[in-house]
CSV table of C-alpha atoms and ligand atoms in Angstrom, one decimal:
chain,number,residue,atom,x,y,z
A,298,MET,CA,0.0,0.0,0.0
A,299,ARG,CA,1.7,3.2,-1.2
A,300,ASP,CA,0.9,6.0,1.4
A,301,ALA,CA,2.0,9.3,-0.1
A,302,LYS,CA,4.3,11.4,2.0
A,303,LYS,CA,2.7,13.8,4.4
A,304,LEU,CA,3.3,17.5,3.5
A,305,ASN,CA,5.3,19.9,5.5
A,306,ILE,CA,2.8,22.6,6.5
A,307,ALA,CA,4.8,24.0,9.4
A,308,GLU,CA,4.6,27.6,8.3
A,309,SER,CA,0.9,27.4,7.6
A,310,LEU,CA,0.3,26.0,11.1
A,311,ALA,CA,2.5,28.8,12.6
A,312,LEU,CA,0.6,31.5,10.8
A,313,PHE,CA,-2.7,29.9,11.9
A,314,GLY,CA,-1.5,29.8,15.5
A,315,GLU,CA,-0.8,33.5,15.3
A,316,ALA,CA,-4.1,34.2,13.5
A,317,THR,CA,-6.2,32.6,16.2
A,318,LYS,CA,-5.1,35.4,18.5
A,319,LEU,CA,-5.9,38.1,16.0
A,320,ILE,CA,-9.0,36.9,14.1
A,321,PRO,CA,-11.8,34.9,15.7
A,322,GLY,CA,-11.3,31.3,14.7
A,323,GLY,CA,-8.1,32.2,12.8
A,324,VAL,CA,-9.6,32.0,9.4
A,325,LEU,CA,-13.2,32.9,8.6
A,326,GLY,CA,-15.9,30.6,7.0
A,327,ALA,CA,-15.2,28.2,4.2
A,328,ARG,CA,-11.4,28.6,4.4
A,329,LYS,CA,-11.0,27.3,8.0
A,330,PRO,CA,-8.9,24.2,8.4
A,331,SER,CA,-11.7,22.2,9.9
A,332,ASP,CA,-13.6,22.4,6.6
A,333,PHE,CA,-10.7,20.4,5.0
A,334,ILE,CA,-8.7,17.6,6.6
A,335,GLU,CA,-6.9,19.2,9.5
A,336,GLY,CA,-3.2,18.7,9.5
A,337,GLU,CA,-3.1,17.6,5.9
A,338,TYR,CA,-4.2,20.7,3.9
A,339,PRO,CA,-2.3,23.9,3.8
A,340,ILE,CA,-4.0,26.9,5.5
A,341,PHE,CA,-2.1,29.9,3.9
A,342,LEU,CA,-1.1,30.4,0.3
A,343,GLU,CA,1.8,32.4,-1.0
A,344,CYS,CA,1.0,32.7,-4.7
A,345,GLY,CA,-0.6,31.2,-7.8
A,346,LYS,CA,-0.2,31.2,-11.5
A,347,GLY,CA,-2.3,29.5,-14.2
A,348,CYS,CA,-3.9,26.5,-12.5
A,349,ARG,CA,-1.2,26.2,-9.9
A,350,LEU,CA,-1.0,27.3,-6.3
A,351,THR,CA,2.0,27.5,-4.0
A,352,ASP,CA,1.5,27.5,-0.2
A,353,VAL,CA,3.6,29.4,2.4
A,354,ASP,CA,5.7,26.2,2.9
A,355,GLY,CA,6.6,26.0,-0.8
A,356,ASN,CA,4.3,23.1,-1.6
A,357,GLU,CA,2.9,23.3,-5.1
A,358,TYR,CA,-0.6,22.1,-6.2
A,359,ILE,CA,-2.7,21.7,-9.3
A,360,ASP,CA,-5.7,23.6,-8.0
A,361,PHE,CA,-9.3,22.7,-8.8
A,362,LEU,CA,-11.1,25.1,-6.4
A,363,CYS,CA,-10.3,28.1,-8.6
A,364,GLY,CA,-10.6,30.5,-5.7
A,365,TYR,CA,-14.0,28.9,-4.9
A,366,GLY,CA,-15.2,29.7,-8.4
A,367,PRO,CA,-14.1,33.1,-9.7
A,368,ILE,CA,-11.0,31.9,-11.6
A,369,ILE,CA,-12.3,30.8,-15.0
A,370,LEU,CA,-9.2,31.6,-17.0
A,371,GLY,CA,-6.3,31.1,-14.5
A,372,TYR,CA,-4.5,32.8,-11.6
A,373,ARG,CA,-2.7,36.0,-12.5
A,374,GLU,CA,-4.1,36.1,-16.1
A,375,GLU,CA,-1.9,38.7,-17.5
A,376,GLU,CA,-4.3,40.3,-20.0
A,377,VAL,CA,-7.0,40.8,-17.3
A,378,ASP,CA,-4.5,42.1,-14.7
A,379,GLU,CA,-2.9,44.4,-17.2
A,380,ALA,CA,-6.3,45.9,-18.2
A,381,VAL,CA,-7.1,46.6,-14.5
A,382,MET,CA,-3.6,48.0,-13.8
A,383,LYS,CA,-3.9,50.3,-16.9
A,384,GLN,CA,-7.2,51.5,-15.6
A,385,ILE,CA,-5.8,52.2,-12.1
A,386,ARG,CA,-2.7,53.9,-13.6
A,387,ASP,CA,-4.2,55.9,-16.4
A,388,LYS,CA,-7.7,56.8,-15.2
A,389,GLY,CA,-8.4,55.6,-11.7
A,390,PHE,CA,-11.1,53.4,-10.4
A,391,CYS,CA,-12.7,54.9,-7.3
A,392,PHE,CA,-14.5,58.2,-7.8
A,393,THR,CA,-17.3,60.5,-6.7
A,394,LEU,CA,-19.5,59.5,-9.6
A,395,THR,CA,-19.9,56.5,-11.9
A,396,GLN,CA,-17.6,55.7,-14.8
A,397,ARG,CA,-18.9,54.6,-18.2
A,398,TYR,CA,-18.1,50.9,-17.8
A,399,GLN,CA,-21.4,50.0,-16.1
A,400,ASN,CA,-23.2,50.7,-19.4
A,401,HIS,CA,-20.7,48.6,-21.4
A,402,LEU,CA,-21.0,45.7,-19.1
A,403,ALA,CA,-24.8,45.8,-18.9
A,404,LYS,CA,-24.9,45.9,-22.7
A,405,LYS,CA,-22.6,42.9,-22.9
A,406,LEU,CA,-24.7,40.9,-20.4
A,407,SER,CA,-27.9,41.6,-22.4
A,408,GLU,CA,-26.2,40.2,-25.5
A,409,LEU,CA,-25.2,37.0,-23.7
A,410,VAL,CA,-27.6,36.1,-20.9
A,411,PRO,CA,-31.2,35.4,-22.1
A,412,SER,CA,-33.0,37.0,-19.1
A,413,ALA,CA,-30.7,40.1,-19.0
A,414,GLU,CA,-32.6,43.1,-20.4
A,415,MET,CA,-31.3,45.4,-17.6
A,416,SER,CA,-28.6,44.9,-14.9
A,417,ILE,CA,-27.4,46.4,-11.6
A,418,PHE,CA,-23.9,45.8,-10.4
A,419,LEU,CA,-22.7,45.0,-6.9
A,420,LYS,CA,-19.6,43.4,-5.4
A,421,THR,CA,-20.4,39.9,-4.0
A,422,GLY,CA,-22.8,37.1,-4.8
A,423,SER,CA,-24.5,37.6,-1.4
A,424,ASP,CA,-25.0,41.3,-2.2
A,425,ALA,CA,-26.7,40.3,-5.5
A,426,THR,CA,-28.9,37.4,-4.3
A,427,THR,CA,-30.1,39.6,-1.5
A,428,ALA,CA,-30.8,42.5,-3.9
A,429,SER,CA,-32.7,40.1,-6.2
A,430,ILE,CA,-35.0,39.1,-3.4
A,431,ARG,CA,-35.6,42.8,-2.5
A,432,ILE,CA,-36.4,43.6,-6.1
A,433,ALA,CA,-38.8,40.7,-6.3
A,434,ARG,CA,-40.5,41.7,-3.1
A,435,ALA,CA,-40.8,45.3,-4.2
A,436,TYR,CA,-42.2,44.2,-7.6
A,437,THR,CA,-44.8,41.8,-6.3
A,438,SER,CA,-45.6,43.5,-3.0
A,439,ARG,CA,-45.4,40.0,-1.5
A,440,ILE,CA,-43.0,38.6,1.2
A,441,LYS,CA,-42.5,34.9,1.0
A,442,VAL,CA,-39.6,33.2,-0.8
A,443,MET,CA,-39.0,29.7,-2.0
A,444,ARG,CA,-35.4,28.8,-2.2
A,445,CYS,CA,-33.2,25.9,-3.4
A,446,GLY,CA,-29.4,26.0,-3.1
A,447,TYR,CA,-26.7,28.0,-1.4
A,448,HIS,CA,-27.3,31.8,-1.9
A,449,GLY,CA,-24.6,33.3,0.4
A,450,TRP,CA,-24.2,34.4,4.0
A,451,HIS,CA,-27.0,37.0,4.5
A,452,ASP,CA,-29.7,36.7,7.1
A,453,TRP,CA,-32.5,35.4,5.0
A,454,CYS,CA,-30.6,32.3,3.6
A,455,VAL,CA,-27.5,31.4,5.6
A,456,GLU,CA,-27.5,27.9,7.0
A,457,MET,CA,-26.0,28.7,10.5
A,458,LYS,CA,-28.6,30.8,12.2
A,459,GLY,CA,-26.5,32.2,15.0
A,460,GLY,CA,-27.1,35.9,15.6
A,461,ILE,CA,-30.1,36.1,13.2
A,462,PRO,CA,-33.7,36.8,14.6
A,463,GLU,CA,-36.1,34.2,13.3
A,464,LYS,CA,-38.3,37.0,11.7
A,465,PHE,CA,-35.6,37.6,9.1
A,466,TYR,CA,-36.0,34.1,7.6
A,467,GLU,CA,-39.4,32.9,8.7
A,468,ASP,CA,-40.9,33.7,5.3
A,469,VAL,CA,-38.3,31.7,3.5
A,470,TYR,CA,-39.0,28.0,2.6
A,471,GLU,CA,-36.6,25.5,1.2
A,472,PHE,CA,-37.3,22.9,-1.5
A,473,ARG,CA,-35.0,20.2,-2.9
A,474,TYR,CA,-33.5,20.3,-6.3
A,475,ASN,CA,-35.3,18.2,-8.9
A,476,ASN,CA,-38.3,17.8,-6.5
A,477,LEU,CA,-41.1,19.6,-8.4
A,478,ASN,CA,-43.8,18.0,-6.2
A,479,GLN,CA,-42.3,19.6,-3.1
A,480,LEU,CA,-42.3,23.0,-4.7
A,481,GLU,CA,-45.8,22.5,-6.0
A,482,GLU,CA,-47.0,21.6,-2.4
A,483,LEU,CA,-45.3,24.7,-0.9
A,484,MET,CA,-46.8,26.9,-3.6
A,485,ALA,CA,-50.3,25.4,-3.1
A,486,ARG,CA,-50.1,26.7,0.5
A,487,HIS,CA,-48.2,29.9,0.0
A,488,GLY,CA,-48.2,30.7,-3.7
A,489,ASP,CA,-50.4,33.8,-3.5
A,490,GLN,CA,-48.0,35.4,-1.0
A,491,THR,CA,-44.8,34.3,-2.7
A,492,ALA,CA,-42.6,37.0,-4.1
A,493,ALA,CA,-39.8,34.8,-5.5
A,494,ILE,CA,-38.6,31.4,-6.3
A,495,ILE,CA,-34.8,31.5,-6.2
A,496,MET,CA,-32.8,28.5,-7.1
A,497,THR,CA,-29.5,27.4,-8.6
A,498,PRO,CA,-30.5,26.1,-12.1
A,499,PHE,CA,-27.9,23.4,-11.8
A,500,GLY,CA,-27.9,21.4,-8.6
A,501,HIS,CA,-24.8,22.0,-6.5
A,502,PRO,CA,-26.0,21.9,-2.9
A,503,ASN,CA,-23.2,22.3,-0.3
A,504,HIS,CA,-21.4,19.0,0.6
A,505,GLN,CA,-23.7,16.9,-1.6
A,506,LYS,CA,-23.6,15.3,-4.9
A,507,MET,CA,-24.2,17.5,-7.9
A,508,GLU,CA,-27.4,17.1,-10.0
A,509,GLU,CA,-28.3,18.1,-13.5
A,510,PRO,CA,-32.0,19.1,-14.0
A,511,GLN,CA,-34.2,16.1,-14.7
A,512,PRO,CA,-36.3,16.5,-17.9
A,513,GLY,CA,-39.1,19.0,-17.3
A,514,PHE,CA,-37.8,20.2,-13.9
A,515,LEU,CA,-36.7,23.7,-14.8
A,516,GLU,CA,-39.7,24.0,-17.2
A,517,GLY,CA,-42.0,22.9,-14.4
A,518,VAL,CA,-40.5,25.5,-12.0
A,519,ARG,CA,-40.9,28.2,-14.7
A,520,GLU,CA,-44.5,27.2,-15.1
A,521,ILE,CA,-45.3,27.3,-11.4
A,522,ALA,CA,-43.7,30.7,-11.0
A,523,THR,CA,-45.7,32.1,-13.9
A,524,ARG,CA,-48.9,30.5,-12.6
A,525,TYR,CA,-48.6,32.1,-9.2
A,526,GLY,CA,-47.2,35.4,-10.3
A,527,ALA,CA,-43.9,34.9,-8.5
A,528,VAL,CA,-40.6,36.2,-9.8
A,529,LEU,CA,-38.3,33.3,-10.9
A,530,ILE,CA,-34.7,34.0,-10.0
A,531,PHE,CA,-31.9,31.8,-11.2
A,532,ASP,CA,-28.9,32.0,-8.9
A,533,GLU,CA,-26.1,31.6,-11.5
A,534,VAL,CA,-23.3,32.9,-9.3
A,535,ARG,CA,-21.4,29.6,-10.0
A,536,THR,CA,-22.8,28.7,-13.4
A,537,ASN,CA,-22.8,31.8,-15.5
A,538,PHE,CA,-19.6,32.0,-17.6
A,539,ARG,CA,-18.9,28.4,-16.6
A,540,LEU,CA,-21.6,26.1,-18.1
A,541,SER,CA,-22.1,28.6,-21.0
A,542,MET,CA,-21.6,32.2,-21.8
A,543,GLY,CA,-25.3,32.7,-21.0
A,544,GLY,CA,-25.3,30.4,-17.9
A,545,ALA,CA,-27.4,27.3,-17.2
A,546,GLN,CA,-30.5,29.2,-18.5
A,547,LYS,CA,-28.9,29.2,-22.0
A,548,LEU,CA,-27.7,25.7,-21.8
A,549,TYR,CA,-31.0,24.3,-20.6
A,550,GLY,CA,-33.3,26.7,-22.5
A,551,VAL,CA,-35.3,28.0,-19.6
A,552,THR,CA,-35.4,31.7,-19.0
A,553,PRO,CA,-36.0,33.2,-15.5
A,554,ASP,CA,-37.2,36.7,-14.7
A,555,LEU,CA,-34.0,37.6,-12.8
A,556,SER,CA,-30.5,36.2,-12.8
A,557,VAL,CA,-27.8,36.6,-10.2
A,558,LEU,CA,-24.3,36.5,-11.6
A,559,GLY,CA,-20.9,36.8,-9.9
A,560,LYS,CA,-17.8,34.7,-9.4
A,561,SER,CA,-16.2,33.9,-12.8
A,562,MET,CA,-17.5,37.0,-14.5
A,563,ALA,CA,-14.3,38.9,-13.8
A,564,ASN,CA,-11.6,36.2,-13.2
A,565,GLY,CA,-11.2,37.0,-9.5
A,566,TYR,CA,-12.0,40.7,-9.3
A,567,ALA,CA,-15.0,41.6,-7.1
A,568,ILE,CA,-18.2,42.2,-9.1
A,569,SER,CA,-21.6,40.7,-9.2
A,570,ALA,CA,-24.9,41.5,-10.9
A,571,VAL,CA,-28.6,41.1,-10.9
A,572,SER,CA,-29.8,41.0,-14.5
A,573,GLY,CA,-33.4,40.6,-15.6
A,574,LYS,CA,-36.6,41.6,-17.3
A,575,THR,CA,-37.1,45.3,-17.5
A,576,LYS,CA,-40.5,45.3,-15.9
A,577,VAL,CA,-39.2,43.6,-12.8
A,578,MET,CA,-35.8,45.3,-12.7
A,579,MET,CA,-37.5,48.8,-12.8
A,580,ALA,CA,-38.6,48.2,-9.2
A,581,ALA,CA,-35.0,48.7,-8.3
A,582,ALA,CA,-35.1,52.3,-9.7
A,583,SER,CA,-38.4,53.4,-8.2
A,584,LYS,CA,-38.8,51.7,-4.9
A,585,LEU,CA,-35.4,50.6,-3.5
A,586,PHE,CA,-32.2,52.0,-2.3
A,587,ILE,CA,-29.4,49.8,-3.4
A,588,SER,CA,-26.1,51.6,-3.0
A,589,SER,CA,-22.7,51.0,-1.5
A,590,THR,CA,-19.4,53.0,-1.5
A,591,PHE,CA,-17.6,50.4,-3.6
A,592,PHE,CA,-20.3,49.3,-6.0
A,593,PRO,CA,-19.2,51.7,-8.8
A,594,ASN,CA,-15.5,51.1,-8.5
A,595,SER,CA,-14.4,50.3,-12.0
A,596,ASP,CA,-11.7,47.7,-11.4
A,597,GLY,CA,-14.3,44.9,-11.4
A,598,TYR,CA,-16.1,46.2,-14.5
A,599,VAL,CA,-12.9,46.5,-16.5
A,600,ALA,CA,-11.8,43.0,-15.4
A,601,ALA,CA,-15.3,41.6,-16.3
A,602,LEU,CA,-15.2,43.2,-19.8
A,603,LYS,CA,-11.7,41.9,-20.4
A,604,THR,CA,-12.5,38.4,-19.1
A,605,ILE,CA,-15.7,38.2,-21.2
A,606,GLU,CA,-13.7,39.4,-24.3
A,607,ILE,CA,-11.2,36.5,-23.7
A,608,LEU,CA,-13.8,33.9,-23.0
A,609,ASP,CA,-15.5,34.8,-26.3
A,610,ARG,CA,-12.3,35.3,-28.4
A,611,GLU,CA,-10.7,32.0,-27.3
A,612,ASN,CA,-13.8,29.8,-27.0
A,613,VAL,CA,-12.8,29.2,-23.4
A,614,ILE,CA,-16.1,27.5,-22.3
A,615,GLU,CA,-16.0,25.0,-25.3
A,616,ASN,CA,-12.3,24.3,-24.4
A,617,ILE,CA,-13.2,23.5,-20.8
A,618,TRP,CA,-16.1,21.2,-21.8
A,619,GLU,CA,-13.9,19.3,-24.3
A,620,LYS,CA,-10.9,18.6,-22.1
A,621,GLY,CA,-13.2,18.3,-19.0
A,622,ASN,CA,-15.2,15.6,-20.7
A,623,ARG,CA,-12.1,13.7,-21.6
A,624,PHE,CA,-10.9,13.9,-18.0
A,625,LEU,CA,-14.2,12.9,-16.5
A,626,LYS,CA,-14.4,9.9,-18.8
A,627,LYS,CA,-11.1,8.7,-17.5
A,628,VAL,CA,-12.1,9.4,-13.9
A,629,ARG,CA,-15.4,7.5,-14.3
A,630,ASN,CA,-13.5,4.5,-15.7
A,631,THR,CA,-11.0,4.6,-12.8
A,632,ILE,CA,-13.8,4.8,-10.2
A,633,SER,CA,-15.5,1.8,-11.7
A,634,LYS,CA,-12.3,-0.3,-11.0
A,635,TYR,CA,-12.4,0.2,-7.3
A,636,PRO,CA,-15.3,-1.1,-5.1
A,637,VAL,CA,-15.1,1.7,-2.5
A,638,GLY,CA,-18.3,3.6,-3.2
A,639,ALA,CA,-16.7,6.6,-4.9
A,640,GLU,CA,-19.1,8.5,-7.1
A,641,LEU,CA,-18.5,11.2,-9.7
A,642,THR,CA,-21.2,13.8,-10.3
A,643,GLY,CA,-21.5,17.1,-12.1
A,644,VAL,CA,-20.4,18.1,-15.6
A,645,ALA,CA,-17.1,19.0,-17.2
A,646,PRO,CA,-16.8,22.6,-15.9
A,647,MET,CA,-17.9,21.6,-12.3
A,648,PHE,CA,-17.4,18.1,-10.9
A,649,TYR,CA,-17.3,16.3,-7.6
A,650,ILE,CA,-16.1,13.0,-6.2
A,651,THR,CA,-18.1,11.8,-3.2
A,652,PHE,CA,-18.4,8.5,-1.3
A,653,GLN,CA,-21.7,6.6,-0.9
A,654,LYS,CA,-22.9,6.9,2.6
A,655,ASP,CA,-23.1,3.7,4.6
A,656,ALA,CA,-24.7,2.9,7.9
A,657,ALA,CA,-21.4,2.4,9.7
A,658,GLU,CA,-20.2,5.8,8.4
A,659,THR,CA,-17.0,4.3,7.0
A,660,HIS,CA,-17.5,6.4,4.0
A,661,ARG,CA,-16.1,9.3,6.0
A,662,ARG,CA,-12.8,7.5,6.5
A,663,ARG,CA,-12.6,6.5,2.8
A,664,ARG,CA,-13.3,10.1,1.8
A,665,ASP,CA,-10.7,11.5,4.2
A,666,ASP,CA,-8.1,8.9,3.1
A,667,PHE,CA,-8.8,9.6,-0.6
A,668,TYR,CA,-8.5,13.4,-0.3
A,669,THR,CA,-5.5,13.1,2.0
A,670,GLN,CA,-3.7,11.1,-0.6
A,671,LEU,CA,-4.6,13.7,-3.3
A,672,ILE,CA,-3.4,16.7,-1.4
A,673,ARG,CA,-0.2,14.9,-0.5
A,674,LYS,CA,0.3,14.3,-4.2
A,675,GLY,CA,-0.2,18.0,-5.0
A,676,ILE,CA,-3.8,17.8,-6.2
A,677,PHE,CA,-6.0,20.4,-4.6
A,678,LEU,CA,-9.5,19.0,-4.6
A,679,HIS,CA,-11.8,19.6,-1.7
A,680,PRO,CA,-13.4,16.8,0.4
A,681,HIS,CA,-16.6,18.9,0.9
A,682,HIS,CA,-16.8,21.0,-2.2
A,683,HIS,CA,-16.9,20.3,-5.9
A,684,GLY,CA,-14.0,21.2,-8.2
A,685,TYR,CA,-13.9,23.5,-11.2
A,686,ILE,CA,-11.8,23.2,-14.4
A,687,SER,CA,-10.3,26.4,-15.7
A,688,TYR,CA,-8.9,27.5,-19.1
A,689,ARG,CA,-5.3,27.1,-17.9
A,690,HIS,CA,-5.6,23.4,-16.8
A,691,THR,CA,-3.9,21.6,-19.6
A,692,ASP,CA,-4.6,18.1,-20.8
A,693,GLN,CA,-1.3,17.1,-19.1
A,694,ASP,CA,-2.5,18.6,-15.7
A,695,LEU,CA,-5.7,16.7,-16.1
A,696,ASP,CA,-3.8,13.4,-16.9
A,697,VAL,CA,-1.6,13.9,-13.8
A,698,THR,CA,-4.7,14.4,-11.8
A,699,ALA,CA,-6.5,11.4,-13.2
A,700,GLN,CA,-3.4,9.3,-12.4
A,701,ALA,CA,-3.4,10.6,-8.8
A,702,ILE,CA,-7.1,9.8,-8.4
A,703,ASP,CA,-6.3,6.3,-9.6
A,704,GLU,CA,-3.5,5.9,-7.1
A,705,ALA,CA,-5.6,7.4,-4.3
A,706,LEU,CA,-8.5,5.0,-5.0
A,707,ALA,CA,-6.1,2.1,-5.1
A,708,TYR,CA,-4.8,3.1,-1.7
A,709,VAL,CA,-8.3,3.4,-0.2
A,710,THR,CA,-9.3,0.0,-1.7
A,711,GLU,CA,-6.3,-1.7,-0.2
A,712,LYS,CA,-6.8,-0.1,3.2
A,713,ASN,CA,-10.5,-1.0,3.1
A,714,GLN,CA,-9.6,-4.7,2.6
A,715,LYS,CA,-7.4,-4.8,5.7
B,920,LIG,C1,-24.8,29.9,-5.9
B,920,LIG,C2,-24.2,30.9,-5.0
B,920,LIG,N1,-24.9,32.0,-4.7
B,920,LIG,C3,-24.4,32.9,-3.9
B,920,LIG,C4,-23.1,32.8,-3.4
B,920,LIG,C5,-22.6,33.9,-2.5
B,920,LIG,O1,-21.6,34.6,-3.2
B,920,LIG,P1,-20.5,35.3,-2.4
B,920,LIG,O2,-19.7,34.3,-1.6
B,920,LIG,O3,-19.7,36.1,-3.4
B,920,LIG,O4,-21.1,36.3,-1.4
B,920,LIG,C6,-22.4,31.7,-3.7
B,920,LIG,C7,-21.0,31.6,-3.2
B,920,LIG,O5,-20.4,30.5,-3.2
B,920,LIG,C8,-22.9,30.7,-4.6
B,920,LIG,O6,-22.2,29.6,-4.9
């Protein structure tokens, strides 16, 4: 049984020790060590380039988290960074009034995203999902919300409820992806008071297997929203500019009333958007105050315009689907060789390897052994989060990764037999 050598992460651990005295918990949210495999994964990174990361101890990884989604091209993509630096150097990016780029970007989105007739721009995905709910509530003069998927850290939708009065989320109901009956039942009870149905159009619930829409599911949700007069919002924070240039809505041919975009739109620079039908979006102009000091800063807009230009010019999304499909085929074959309950879900741009749950909970040990072997071999995949493929992953990077997955599964299988 070939156990890969444990990484030296001494500097990461030292920095984390210091951080715990300065920052509650040391590292906030999804980046905290207990969300990975403690003692195996690095905690602090030094730098990155293309699809590679280097941690503070000098370990190098082929990375599949892509900054948790924003890196669609690669780390330190020179053309994008250069466009932003030129903007900062030659014109500036933080001003008293708005620069012209908001118009350019809104125009671009309306060419690409089926639902995008008008757009507003914010900084984070959470800003934008929250704004979309406020717009829907203002437009419909209703309060209730049906939701499906992760929509960020704000009061109405975050999973951990600490510090949030119940009244902030008591009108929000959850339904399961691909479960149209459940939504139908909820709407039969609350439909006439429902402002919005917000959902990820592709199923990527936290910590769980990924799901493509079953035939008729998205169409069914669209029909229910229309029938009850609720605003249908697709949360495409992860999927737009990943599954297609027009998001999952373009890929699957179902158009919502509003869309929320973020992450990969600007290859790492902070910008998000709510884009949608004019009649709904106009509620944002007449009834709402959506404003923040940094929303108009043009670095994100310039980065988004340049990123979209490159995605279009170099057929990046097609490239990711093609090489990703070749890679996933290999991984699927590998998985079928080893009887340890590993499962591959998702599609080429976003994929996830999980382990079938068993009553004795041994799947947890198999999962941890598998991901431990991978990180030790320099493959940065996450035990509790799906991976992404970026433009800068080469076929060779993907071959190395497929080989590491094979070896890691061989290790888990052998250990399982002991
Ligand atoms: C589907 C979805 N919506 C909303 C968000 C929140 O975005 P942010 O983390 O930029 O606030 C995320 C973040 O992972 C997401 O995946």
